Amino acid sequence: MHDSTPGPWAIEADNLWKRYRRRWALQECSFRLPAGRVCAMVGPNGAGKSTFLGIAARLIQPSTGTLKLGGVPVDDPTVLTRVAYLAQDKPLYPRFTVAETLRLGRELNPRWDQALAERIVRSGDVPLAARVGTLSGGQRTRVAFALAFGKRPELLLLDEPMSDLDPLARDELSGLLLAEAAEHGTTVLMSSHMLSEVEEMCDHLLVLAGGRLRMAGPTDALVPAHTLVTGRAVDGRVPRELAERHTLVESRVSGRQFSAMIRTDGPLADRPEAAPDAPWDAMTPSLEEILLACMRSPDAPALIVDEARKETAA
Ligand code: ADP
């Protein structure tokens, strides 16, 4: 029996690079993710999200760098039973019944939890005798979740799990995902384009753009690190006092007004830019506003908070 206790770090990426012919899909990717988090991986199309998930699922070989899952190198055979991966198209056999699909899960996975898998399927009123090909998108996703959770993974990798679902099914299945992950202490890493879903579901974030990590850390550390400042532009620009004193993630001037997403330390109320007599307004942005600003400005300095920082091996 191997030790199934998850280590403190579910994922440790150390200077991962992946090249496809002449293009880098992933560059200099280093971070660590504590176990037990629900983490979103966010970024525009082509950012490298699927490439990273593919490396973690052992489907893609990195060009250089190392990746550890639960403290074990990703190419160690024990990783196979500890990690579940759900691809974007949720490949299932359409001619199999739901019961046959779960039986396949049972036969392929030594740690299989049949009761858990059946409970997930039944709580959505999915008939065990129905053929997978006849199910709705939401029902198929439920069966795919049952297969993934039935494996009792320590780490669940999901590539845009909710993208093809209607809002009702999305709401239901995100609730299911969070409840199961909390009950079993599963670490979840999911890529998503839906920023409101990310804000609701995830307590940790990884933002990729152009194959590089732009932001990483717990949301409750990332959000207070940003301030949204709006006010009157000076000579058609963001006032110099702001631009020089803080990291400007993004700024826009429209007519006489400017708006700027800045990074700064300490609670908003204590910061000079939020002083009551300041010639602009300062507010805490939503996570969605921060993510949009970060993705629109791939050249802004990266923000990797200490907890997520993986010092690269010399
Ligand atoms: P995302 O999931 O964020 O949309 P991907 O990881 O799919 O991004 O892709 C990152 C980059 O790598 C893109 O430029 C994409 O075109 C390229 N890429 C992905 N897979 C392949 C492949 N098999 N062959 C060549 N280029 C690829």
mmCIF file with all atom_site columns, N, CA and C and ligand atoms in Angstrom, residues 20-21 23 25 44-51, ligand 1:
data_model
loop_
_atom_site.group_PDB
_atom_site.id
_atom_site.type_symbol
_atom_site.label_atom_id
_atom_site.label_alt_id
_atom_site.label_comp_id
_atom_site.label_asym_id
_atom_site.label_entity_id
_atom_site.label_seq_id
_atom_site.pdbx_PDB_ins_code
_atom_site.Cartn_x
_atom_site.Cartn_y
_atom_site.Cartn_z
_atom_site.occupancy
_atom_site.B_iso_or_equiv
_atom_site.pdbx_formal_charge
_atom_site.auth_seq_id
_atom_site.auth_comp_id
_atom_site.auth_asym_id
_atom_site.auth_atom_id
_atom_site.pdbx_PDB_model_num
ATOM   1  N N   . TYR A 1 20 ? 6.080  23.482 -29.028 1.00 0.00 ? 20 TYR A N   1
ATOM   2  C CA  . TYR A 1 20 ? 5.542  22.737 -30.174 1.00 0.00 ? 20 TYR A CA  1
ATOM   3  C C   . TYR A 1 20 ? 6.213  23.301 -31.418 1.00 0.00 ? 20 TYR A C   1
ATOM   4  N N   . ARG A 1 21 ? 6.986  22.544 -32.073 1.00 0.00 ? 21 ARG A N   1
ATOM   5  C CA  . ARG A 1 21 ? 7.771  23.028 -33.220 1.00 0.00 ? 21 ARG A CA  1
ATOM   6  C C   . ARG A 1 21 ? 8.460  24.347 -32.849 1.00 0.00 ? 21 ARG A C   1
ATOM   7  N N   . ARG A 1 23 ? 6.970  27.079 -31.642 1.00 0.00 ? 23 ARG A N   1
ATOM   8  C CA  . ARG A 1 23 ? 6.172  27.923 -30.715 1.00 0.00 ? 23 ARG A CA  1
ATOM   9  C C   . ARG A 1 23 ? 6.277  27.433 -29.288 1.00 0.00 ? 23 ARG A C   1
ATOM   10 N N   . ALA A 1 25 ? 4.470  26.978 -25.980 1.00 0.00 ? 25 ALA A N   1
ATOM   11 C CA  . ALA A 1 25 ? 3.109  26.963 -25.427 1.00 0.00 ? 25 ALA A CA  1
ATOM   12 C C   . ALA A 1 25 ? 3.146  27.284 -23.937 1.00 0.00 ? 25 ALA A C   1
ATOM   13 N N   . PRO A 1 44 ? -6.606 33.748 -21.825 1.00 0.00 ? 44 PRO A N   1
ATOM   14 C CA  . PRO A 1 44 ? -7.240 33.741 -23.149 1.00 0.00 ? 44 PRO A CA  1
ATOM   15 C C   . PRO A 1 44 ? -6.928 32.457 -23.909 1.00 0.00 ? 44 PRO A C   1
ATOM   16 N N   . ASN A 1 45 ? -7.619 32.239 -25.021 1.00 0.00 ? 45 ASN A N   1
ATOM   17 C CA  . ASN A 1 45 ? -7.333 31.056 -25.851 1.00 0.00 ? 45 ASN A CA  1
ATOM   18 C C   . ASN A 1 45 ? -5.860 31.049 -26.234 1.00 0.00 ? 45 ASN A C   1
ATOM   19 N N   . GLY A 1 46 ? -5.259 29.881 -26.192 1.00 0.00 ? 46 GLY A N   1
ATOM   20 C CA  . GLY A 1 46 ? -3.857 29.769 -26.582 1.00 0.00 ? 46 GLY A CA  1
ATOM   21 C C   . GLY A 1 46 ? -2.899 30.149 -25.467 1.00 0.00 ? 46 GLY A C   1
ATOM   22 N N   . ALA A 1 47 ? -3.412 30.373 -24.251 1.00 0.00 ? 47 ALA A N   1
ATOM   23 C CA  . ALA A 1 47 ? -2.551 30.818 -23.143 1.00 0.00 ? 47 ALA A CA  1
ATOM   24 C C   . ALA A 1 47 ? -1.655 29.705 -22.621 1.00 0.00 ? 47 ALA A C   1
ATOM   25 N N   . GLY A 1 48 ? -2.040 28.444 -22.872 1.00 0.00 ? 48 GLY A N   1
ATOM   26 C CA  . GLY A 1 48 ? -1.232 27.320 -22.379 1.00 0.00 ? 48 GLY A CA  1
ATOM   27 C C   . GLY A 1 48 ? -1.927 26.505 -21.304 1.00 0.00 ? 48 GLY A C   1
ATOM   28 N N   . LYS A 1 49 ? -3.205 26.771 -21.077 1.00 0.00 ? 49 LYS A N   1
ATOM   29 C CA  . LYS A 1 49 ? -3.929 26.083 -19.993 1.00 0.00 ? 49 LYS A CA  1
ATOM   30 C C   . LYS A 1 49 ? -4.023 24.576 -20.254 1.00 0.00 ? 49 LYS A C   1
ATOM   31 N N   . SER A 1 50 ? -4.503 24.216 -21.460 1.00 0.00 ? 50 SER A N   1
ATOM   32 C CA  . SER A 1 50 ? -4.653 22.782 -21.767 1.00 0.00 ? 50 SER A CA  1
ATOM   33 C C   . SER A 1 50 ? -3.294 22.098 -21.795 1.00 0.00 ? 50 SER A C   1
ATOM   34 N N   . THR A 1 51 ? -2.284 22.830 -22.223 1.00 0.00 ? 51 THR A N   1
ATOM   35 C CA  . THR A 1 51 ? -0.935 22.254 -22.244 1.00 0.00 ? 51 THR A CA  1
ATOM   36 C C   . THR A 1 51 ? -0.502 21.916 -20.823 1.00 0.00 ? 51 THR A C   1
HETATM 37 P P1  . ADP B 2 .  ? -5.323 27.113 -24.009 1.00 0.00 ? 1  ADP B P1  1
HETATM 38 O O1  . ADP B 2 .  ? -5.745 25.811 -23.406 1.00 0.00 ? 1  ADP B O1  1
HETATM 39 O O2  . ADP B 2 .  ? -5.003 28.161 -22.994 1.00 0.00 ? 1  ADP B O2  1
HETATM 40 O O3  . ADP B 2 .  ? -6.279 27.634 -25.054 1.00 0.00 ? 1  ADP B O3  1
HETATM 41 P P2  . ADP B 2 .  ? -3.245 25.526 -25.301 1.00 0.00 ? 1  ADP B P2  1
HETATM 42 O O4  . ADP B 2 .  ? -2.436 24.930 -24.216 1.00 0.00 ? 1  ADP B O4  1
HETATM 43 O O5  . ADP B 2 .  ? -4.265 24.671 -25.981 1.00 0.00 ? 1  ADP B O5  1
HETATM 44 O O6  . ADP B 2 .  ? -3.919 26.878 -24.771 1.00 0.00 ? 1  ADP B O6  1
HETATM 45 O O7  . ADP B 2 .  ? -2.279 26.074 -26.427 1.00 0.00 ? 1  ADP B O7  1
HETATM 46 C C1  . ADP B 2 .  ? -1.124 26.874 -26.164 1.00 0.00 ? 1  ADP B C1  1
HETATM 47 C C2  . ADP B 2 .  ? -0.400 27.116 -27.470 1.00 0.00 ? 1  ADP B C2  1
HETATM 48 O O8  . ADP B 2 .  ? 0.157  25.909 -27.953 1.00 0.00 ? 1  ADP B O8  1
HETATM 49 C C3  . ADP B 2 .  ? -1.284 27.641 -28.589 1.00 0.00 ? 1  ADP B C3  1
HETATM 50 O O9  . ADP B 2 .  ? -0.533 28.574 -29.343 1.00 0.00 ? 1  ADP B O9  1
HETATM 51 C C4  . ADP B 2 .  ? -1.599 26.420 -29.406 1.00 0.00 ? 1  ADP B C4  1
HETATM 52 O O10 . ADP B 2 .  ? -1.834 26.752 -30.743 1.00 0.00 ? 1  ADP B O10 1
HETATM 53 C C5  . ADP B 2 .  ? -0.315 25.620 -29.259 1.00 0.00 ? 1  ADP B C5  1
HETATM 54 N N1  . ADP B 2 .  ? -0.564 24.160 -29.334 1.00 0.00 ? 1  ADP B N1  1
HETATM 55 C C6  . ADP B 2 .  ? -1.322 23.443 -28.480 1.00 0.00 ? 1  ADP B C6  1
HETATM 56 N N2  . ADP B 2 .  ? -1.296 22.134 -28.804 1.00 0.00 ? 1  ADP B N2  1
HETATM 57 C C7  . ADP B 2 .  ? -0.501 22.021 -29.901 1.00 0.00 ? 1  ADP B C7  1
HETATM 58 C C8  . ADP B 2 .  ? -0.054 20.914 -30.706 1.00 0.00 ? 1  ADP B C8  1
HETATM 59 N N3  . ADP B 2 .  ? -0.439 19.662 -30.451 1.00 0.00 ? 1  ADP B N3  1
HETATM 60 N N4  . ADP B 2 .  ? 0.774  21.201 -31.747 1.00 0.00 ? 1  ADP B N4  1
HETATM 61 C C9  . ADP B 2 .  ? 1.183  22.467 -32.005 1.00 0.00 ? 1  ADP B C9  1
HETATM 62 N N5  . ADP B 2 .  ? 0.818  23.548 -31.270 1.00 0.00 ? 1  ADP B N5  1
HETATM 63 C C10 . ADP B 2 .  ? -0.017 23.337 -30.237 1.00 0.00 ? 1  ADP B C10 1
#
